[in-house]
XYZ file of N, CA and C in Angstrom:
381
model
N 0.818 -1.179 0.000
C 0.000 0.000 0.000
C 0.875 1.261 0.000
N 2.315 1.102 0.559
C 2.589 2.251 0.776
C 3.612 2.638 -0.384
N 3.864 1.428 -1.200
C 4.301 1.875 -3.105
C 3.437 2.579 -3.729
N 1.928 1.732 -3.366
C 1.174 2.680 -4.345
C 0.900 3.926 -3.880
N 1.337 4.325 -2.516
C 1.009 5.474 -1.996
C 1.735 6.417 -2.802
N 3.275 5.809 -2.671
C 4.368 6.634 -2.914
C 4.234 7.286 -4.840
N 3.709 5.787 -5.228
C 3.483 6.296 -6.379
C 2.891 7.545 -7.334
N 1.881 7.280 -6.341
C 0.789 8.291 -6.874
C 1.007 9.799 -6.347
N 1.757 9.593 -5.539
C 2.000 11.136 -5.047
C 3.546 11.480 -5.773
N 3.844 10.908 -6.305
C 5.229 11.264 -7.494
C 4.369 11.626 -8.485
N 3.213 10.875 -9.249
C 2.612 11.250 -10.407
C 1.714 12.814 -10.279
N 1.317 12.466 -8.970
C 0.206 13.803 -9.032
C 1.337 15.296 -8.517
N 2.167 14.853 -8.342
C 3.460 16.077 -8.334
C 4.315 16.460 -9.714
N 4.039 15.367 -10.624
C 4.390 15.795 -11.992
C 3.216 16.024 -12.882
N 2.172 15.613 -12.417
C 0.672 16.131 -13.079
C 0.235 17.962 -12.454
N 1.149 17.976 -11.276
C 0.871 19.815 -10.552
C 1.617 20.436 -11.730
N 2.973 19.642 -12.022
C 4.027 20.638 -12.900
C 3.710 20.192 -14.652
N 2.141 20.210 -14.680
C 1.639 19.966 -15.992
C 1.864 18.459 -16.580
N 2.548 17.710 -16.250
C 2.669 15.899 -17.103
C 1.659 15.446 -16.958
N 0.336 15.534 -17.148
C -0.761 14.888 -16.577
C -0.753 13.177 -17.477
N 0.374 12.926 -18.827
C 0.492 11.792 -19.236
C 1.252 11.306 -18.361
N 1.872 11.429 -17.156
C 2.929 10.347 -16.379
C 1.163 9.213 -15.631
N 0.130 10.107 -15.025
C -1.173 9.855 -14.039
C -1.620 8.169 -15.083
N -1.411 7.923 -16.216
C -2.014 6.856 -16.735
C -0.779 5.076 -16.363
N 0.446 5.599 -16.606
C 1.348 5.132 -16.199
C 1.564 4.331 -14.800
N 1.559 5.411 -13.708
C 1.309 5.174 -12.537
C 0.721 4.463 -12.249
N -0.499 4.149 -12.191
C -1.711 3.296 -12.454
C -1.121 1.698 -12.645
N -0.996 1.972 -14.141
C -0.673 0.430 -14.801
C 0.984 -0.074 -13.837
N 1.612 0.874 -13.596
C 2.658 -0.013 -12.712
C 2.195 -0.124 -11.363
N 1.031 0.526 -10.675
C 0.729 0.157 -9.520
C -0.552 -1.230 -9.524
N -0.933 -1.457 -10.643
C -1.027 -2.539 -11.125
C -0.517 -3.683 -11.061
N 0.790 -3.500 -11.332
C 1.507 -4.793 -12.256
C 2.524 -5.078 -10.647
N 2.690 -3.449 -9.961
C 2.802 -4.361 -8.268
C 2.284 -5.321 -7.819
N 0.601 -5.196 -7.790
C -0.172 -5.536 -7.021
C 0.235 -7.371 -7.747
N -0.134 -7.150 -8.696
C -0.447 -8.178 -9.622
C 1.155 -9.254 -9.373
N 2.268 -8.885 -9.143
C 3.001 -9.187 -8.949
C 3.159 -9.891 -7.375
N 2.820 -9.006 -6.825
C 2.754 -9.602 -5.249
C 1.543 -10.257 -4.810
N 0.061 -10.482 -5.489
C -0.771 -11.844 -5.928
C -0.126 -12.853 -5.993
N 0.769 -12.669 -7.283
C 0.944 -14.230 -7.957
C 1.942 -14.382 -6.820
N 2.817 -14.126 -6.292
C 4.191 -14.056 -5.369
C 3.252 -15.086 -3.654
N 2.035 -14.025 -3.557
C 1.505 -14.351 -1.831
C 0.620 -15.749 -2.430
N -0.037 -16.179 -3.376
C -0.535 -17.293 -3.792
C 0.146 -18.864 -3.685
N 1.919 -18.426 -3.668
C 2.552 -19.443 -3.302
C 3.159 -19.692 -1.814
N 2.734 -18.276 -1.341
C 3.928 -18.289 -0.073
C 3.530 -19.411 1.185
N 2.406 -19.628 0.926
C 2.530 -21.284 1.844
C 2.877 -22.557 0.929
N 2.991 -22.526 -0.039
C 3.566 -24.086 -0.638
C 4.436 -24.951 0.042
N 4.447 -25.996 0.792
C 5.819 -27.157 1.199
C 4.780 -28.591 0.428
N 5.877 -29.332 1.024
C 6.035 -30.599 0.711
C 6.376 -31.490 1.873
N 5.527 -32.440 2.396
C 6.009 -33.296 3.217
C 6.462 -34.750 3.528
N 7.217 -35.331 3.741
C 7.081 -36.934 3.741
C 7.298 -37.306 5.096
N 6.400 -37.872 5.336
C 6.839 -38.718 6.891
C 6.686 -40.072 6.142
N 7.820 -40.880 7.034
C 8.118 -42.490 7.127
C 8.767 -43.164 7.971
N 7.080 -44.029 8.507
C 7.198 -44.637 10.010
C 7.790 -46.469 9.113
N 8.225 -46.906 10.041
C 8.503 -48.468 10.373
C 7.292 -49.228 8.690
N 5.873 -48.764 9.253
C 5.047 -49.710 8.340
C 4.847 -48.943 7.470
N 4.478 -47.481 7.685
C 3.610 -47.037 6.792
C 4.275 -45.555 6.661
N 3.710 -44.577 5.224
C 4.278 -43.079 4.676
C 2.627 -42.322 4.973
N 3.474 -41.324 4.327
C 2.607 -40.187 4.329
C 2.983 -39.017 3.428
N 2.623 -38.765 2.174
C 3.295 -37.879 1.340
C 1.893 -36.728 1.050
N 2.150 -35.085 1.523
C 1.641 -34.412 1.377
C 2.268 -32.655 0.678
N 1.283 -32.818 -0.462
C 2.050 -30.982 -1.344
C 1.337 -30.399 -1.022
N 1.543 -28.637 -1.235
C 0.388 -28.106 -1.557
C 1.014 -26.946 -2.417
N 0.436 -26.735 -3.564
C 1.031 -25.741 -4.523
C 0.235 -24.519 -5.029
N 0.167 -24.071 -4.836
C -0.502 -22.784 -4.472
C -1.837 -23.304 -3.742
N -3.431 -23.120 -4.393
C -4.482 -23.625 -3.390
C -4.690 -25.532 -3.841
N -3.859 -25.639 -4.535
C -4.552 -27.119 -4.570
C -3.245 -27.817 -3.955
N -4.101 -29.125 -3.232
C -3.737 -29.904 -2.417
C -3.544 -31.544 -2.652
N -2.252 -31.936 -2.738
C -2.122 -33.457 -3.078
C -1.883 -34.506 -1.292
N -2.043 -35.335 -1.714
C -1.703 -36.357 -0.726
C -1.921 -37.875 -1.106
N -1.052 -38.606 -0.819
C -0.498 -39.862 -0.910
C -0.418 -40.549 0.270
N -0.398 -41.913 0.694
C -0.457 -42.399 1.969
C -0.562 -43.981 2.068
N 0.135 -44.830 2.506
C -0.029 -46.306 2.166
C 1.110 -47.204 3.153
N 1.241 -48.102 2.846
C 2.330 -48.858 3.524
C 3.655 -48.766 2.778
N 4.480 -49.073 2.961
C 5.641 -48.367 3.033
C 6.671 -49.568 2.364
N 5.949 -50.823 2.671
C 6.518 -52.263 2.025
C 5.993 -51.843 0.744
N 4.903 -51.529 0.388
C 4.220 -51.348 -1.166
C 4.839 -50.308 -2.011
N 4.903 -49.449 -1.261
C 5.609 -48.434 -2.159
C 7.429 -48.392 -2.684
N 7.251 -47.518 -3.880
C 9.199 -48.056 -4.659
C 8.888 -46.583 -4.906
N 10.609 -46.283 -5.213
C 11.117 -45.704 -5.616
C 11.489 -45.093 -6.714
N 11.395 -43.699 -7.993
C 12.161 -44.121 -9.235
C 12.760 -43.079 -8.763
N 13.767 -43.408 -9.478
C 14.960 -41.798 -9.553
C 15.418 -41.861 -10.973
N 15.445 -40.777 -11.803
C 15.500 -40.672 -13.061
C 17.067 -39.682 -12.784
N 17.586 -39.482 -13.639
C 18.915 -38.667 -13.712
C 19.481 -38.465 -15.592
N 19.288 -37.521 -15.626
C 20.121 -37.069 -17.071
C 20.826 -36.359 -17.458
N 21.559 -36.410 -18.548
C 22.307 -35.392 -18.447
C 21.735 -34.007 -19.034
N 22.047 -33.076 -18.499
C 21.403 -30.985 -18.955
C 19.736 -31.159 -18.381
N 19.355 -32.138 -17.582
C 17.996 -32.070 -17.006
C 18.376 -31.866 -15.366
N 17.137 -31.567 -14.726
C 17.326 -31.704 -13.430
C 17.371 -33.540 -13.162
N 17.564 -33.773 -11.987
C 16.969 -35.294 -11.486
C 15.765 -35.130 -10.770
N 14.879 -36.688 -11.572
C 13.773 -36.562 -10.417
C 13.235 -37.724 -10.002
N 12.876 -37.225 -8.484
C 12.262 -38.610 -7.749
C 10.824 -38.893 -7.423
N 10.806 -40.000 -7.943
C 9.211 -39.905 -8.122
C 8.567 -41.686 -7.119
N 7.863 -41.253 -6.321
C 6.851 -42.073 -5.744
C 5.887 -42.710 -6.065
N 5.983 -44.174 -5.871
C 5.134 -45.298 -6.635
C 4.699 -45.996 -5.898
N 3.146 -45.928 -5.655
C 2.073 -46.780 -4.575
C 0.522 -46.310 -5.501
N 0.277 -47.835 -5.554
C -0.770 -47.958 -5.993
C -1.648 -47.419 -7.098
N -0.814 -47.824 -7.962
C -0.729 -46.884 -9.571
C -1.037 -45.937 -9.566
N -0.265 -44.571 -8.693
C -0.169 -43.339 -8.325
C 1.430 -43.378 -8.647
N 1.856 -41.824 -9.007
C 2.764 -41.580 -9.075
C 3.146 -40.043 -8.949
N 3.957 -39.843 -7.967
C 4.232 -38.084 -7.620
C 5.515 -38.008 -7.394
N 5.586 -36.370 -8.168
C 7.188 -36.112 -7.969
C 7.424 -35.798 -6.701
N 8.677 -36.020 -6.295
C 8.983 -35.513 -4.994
C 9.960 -34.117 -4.711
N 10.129 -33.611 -4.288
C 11.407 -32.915 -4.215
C 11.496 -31.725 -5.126
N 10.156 -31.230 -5.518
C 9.893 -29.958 -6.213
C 10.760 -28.628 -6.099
N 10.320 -28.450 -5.230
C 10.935 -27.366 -4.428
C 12.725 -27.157 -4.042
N 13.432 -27.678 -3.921
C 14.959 -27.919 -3.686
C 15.217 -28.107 -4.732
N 16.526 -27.657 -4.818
C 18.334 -27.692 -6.050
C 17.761 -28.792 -5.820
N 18.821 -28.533 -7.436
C 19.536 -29.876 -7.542
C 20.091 -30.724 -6.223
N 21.282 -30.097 -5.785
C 22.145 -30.916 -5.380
C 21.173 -31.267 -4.041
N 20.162 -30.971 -3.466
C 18.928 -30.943 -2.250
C 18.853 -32.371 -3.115
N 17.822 -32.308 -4.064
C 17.347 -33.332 -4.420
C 17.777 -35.136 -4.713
N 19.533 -34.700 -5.442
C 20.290 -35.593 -5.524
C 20.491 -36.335 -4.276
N 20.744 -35.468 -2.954
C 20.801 -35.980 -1.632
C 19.810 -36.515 -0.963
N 18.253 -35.974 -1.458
C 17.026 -36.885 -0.744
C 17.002 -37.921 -1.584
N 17.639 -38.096 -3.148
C 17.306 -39.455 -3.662
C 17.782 -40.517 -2.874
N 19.382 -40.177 -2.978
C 20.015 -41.073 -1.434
C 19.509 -41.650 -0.333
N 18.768 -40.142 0.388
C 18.218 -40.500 1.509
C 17.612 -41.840 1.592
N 16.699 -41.104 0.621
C 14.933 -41.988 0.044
C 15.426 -43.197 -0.439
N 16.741 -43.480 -1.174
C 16.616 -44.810 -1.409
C 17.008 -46.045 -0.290
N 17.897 -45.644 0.676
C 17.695 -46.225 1.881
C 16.308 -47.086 2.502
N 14.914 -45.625 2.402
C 14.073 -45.935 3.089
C 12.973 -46.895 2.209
N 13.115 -46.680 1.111
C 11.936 -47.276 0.077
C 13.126 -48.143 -1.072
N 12.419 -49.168 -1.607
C 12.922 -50.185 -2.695
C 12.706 -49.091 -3.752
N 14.307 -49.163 -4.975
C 14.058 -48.341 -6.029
C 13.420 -49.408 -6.971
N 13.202 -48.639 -8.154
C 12.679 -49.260 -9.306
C 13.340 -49.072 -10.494
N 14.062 -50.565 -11.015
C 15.258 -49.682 -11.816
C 14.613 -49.200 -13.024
N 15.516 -48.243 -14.064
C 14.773 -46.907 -15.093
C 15.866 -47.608 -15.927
């Protein structure tokens, strides 16, 4: 609020000294703020979670308002890890002819290290 404050009182101080074309301007970039810090606050709760007990997981996203979740035993579910070369790597979760990426959010080198993790905890599936 207090950009567009600032804004508009720069424009209507060059609209006193006659620019009354800067007043249309102003506008459309106090706009393209707003519009900017929308799309920006629409993600700012996004995570990703995995818990994994002894029997059983629990895999939950949420990416901007929509909401995934996954959940099963933990013997059933595998692993893929894909890796290429000039691509990112990705790990993807397999229970019950479902399949979700994991590890959205983190580098590379984050991700390379939960494949590790993850392959410890779950059977991979070779690619």
């Amino acid at each position: 609020m207090l950009i567009a404050a600032s804004v508009f009182v720069v424009a209507l101080g060059a609209v006193a000294a006659g620019a009354w074309l800067i007043l249309p301007f102003a506008g459309f970039e106090v706009f393209l703020v707003w519009l900017a810090f929308h799309v920006v606050g629409q993600h700012d709760a996004d995570y990703e979670l995995l818990v994994v007990t002894k029997r059983e997981f629990r895999w939950e996203r949420r990416d901007g308002l929509k909401t995934e979740k996954l959940e099963g035993s933990r013997d059933w579910a595998r692993l893929s890890r894909t890796s290429r070369k000039f691509e990112a790597d990705t790990i993807q979760l397999l229970y019950g002819g479902n399949k979700v990426t994991i590890g959205r959010l983190l580098s590379s080198a984050e991700r390379k290290k939960l494949g590790v993790q993850m392959a410890l905890v779950f059977r991979c599936v070779a690619n």
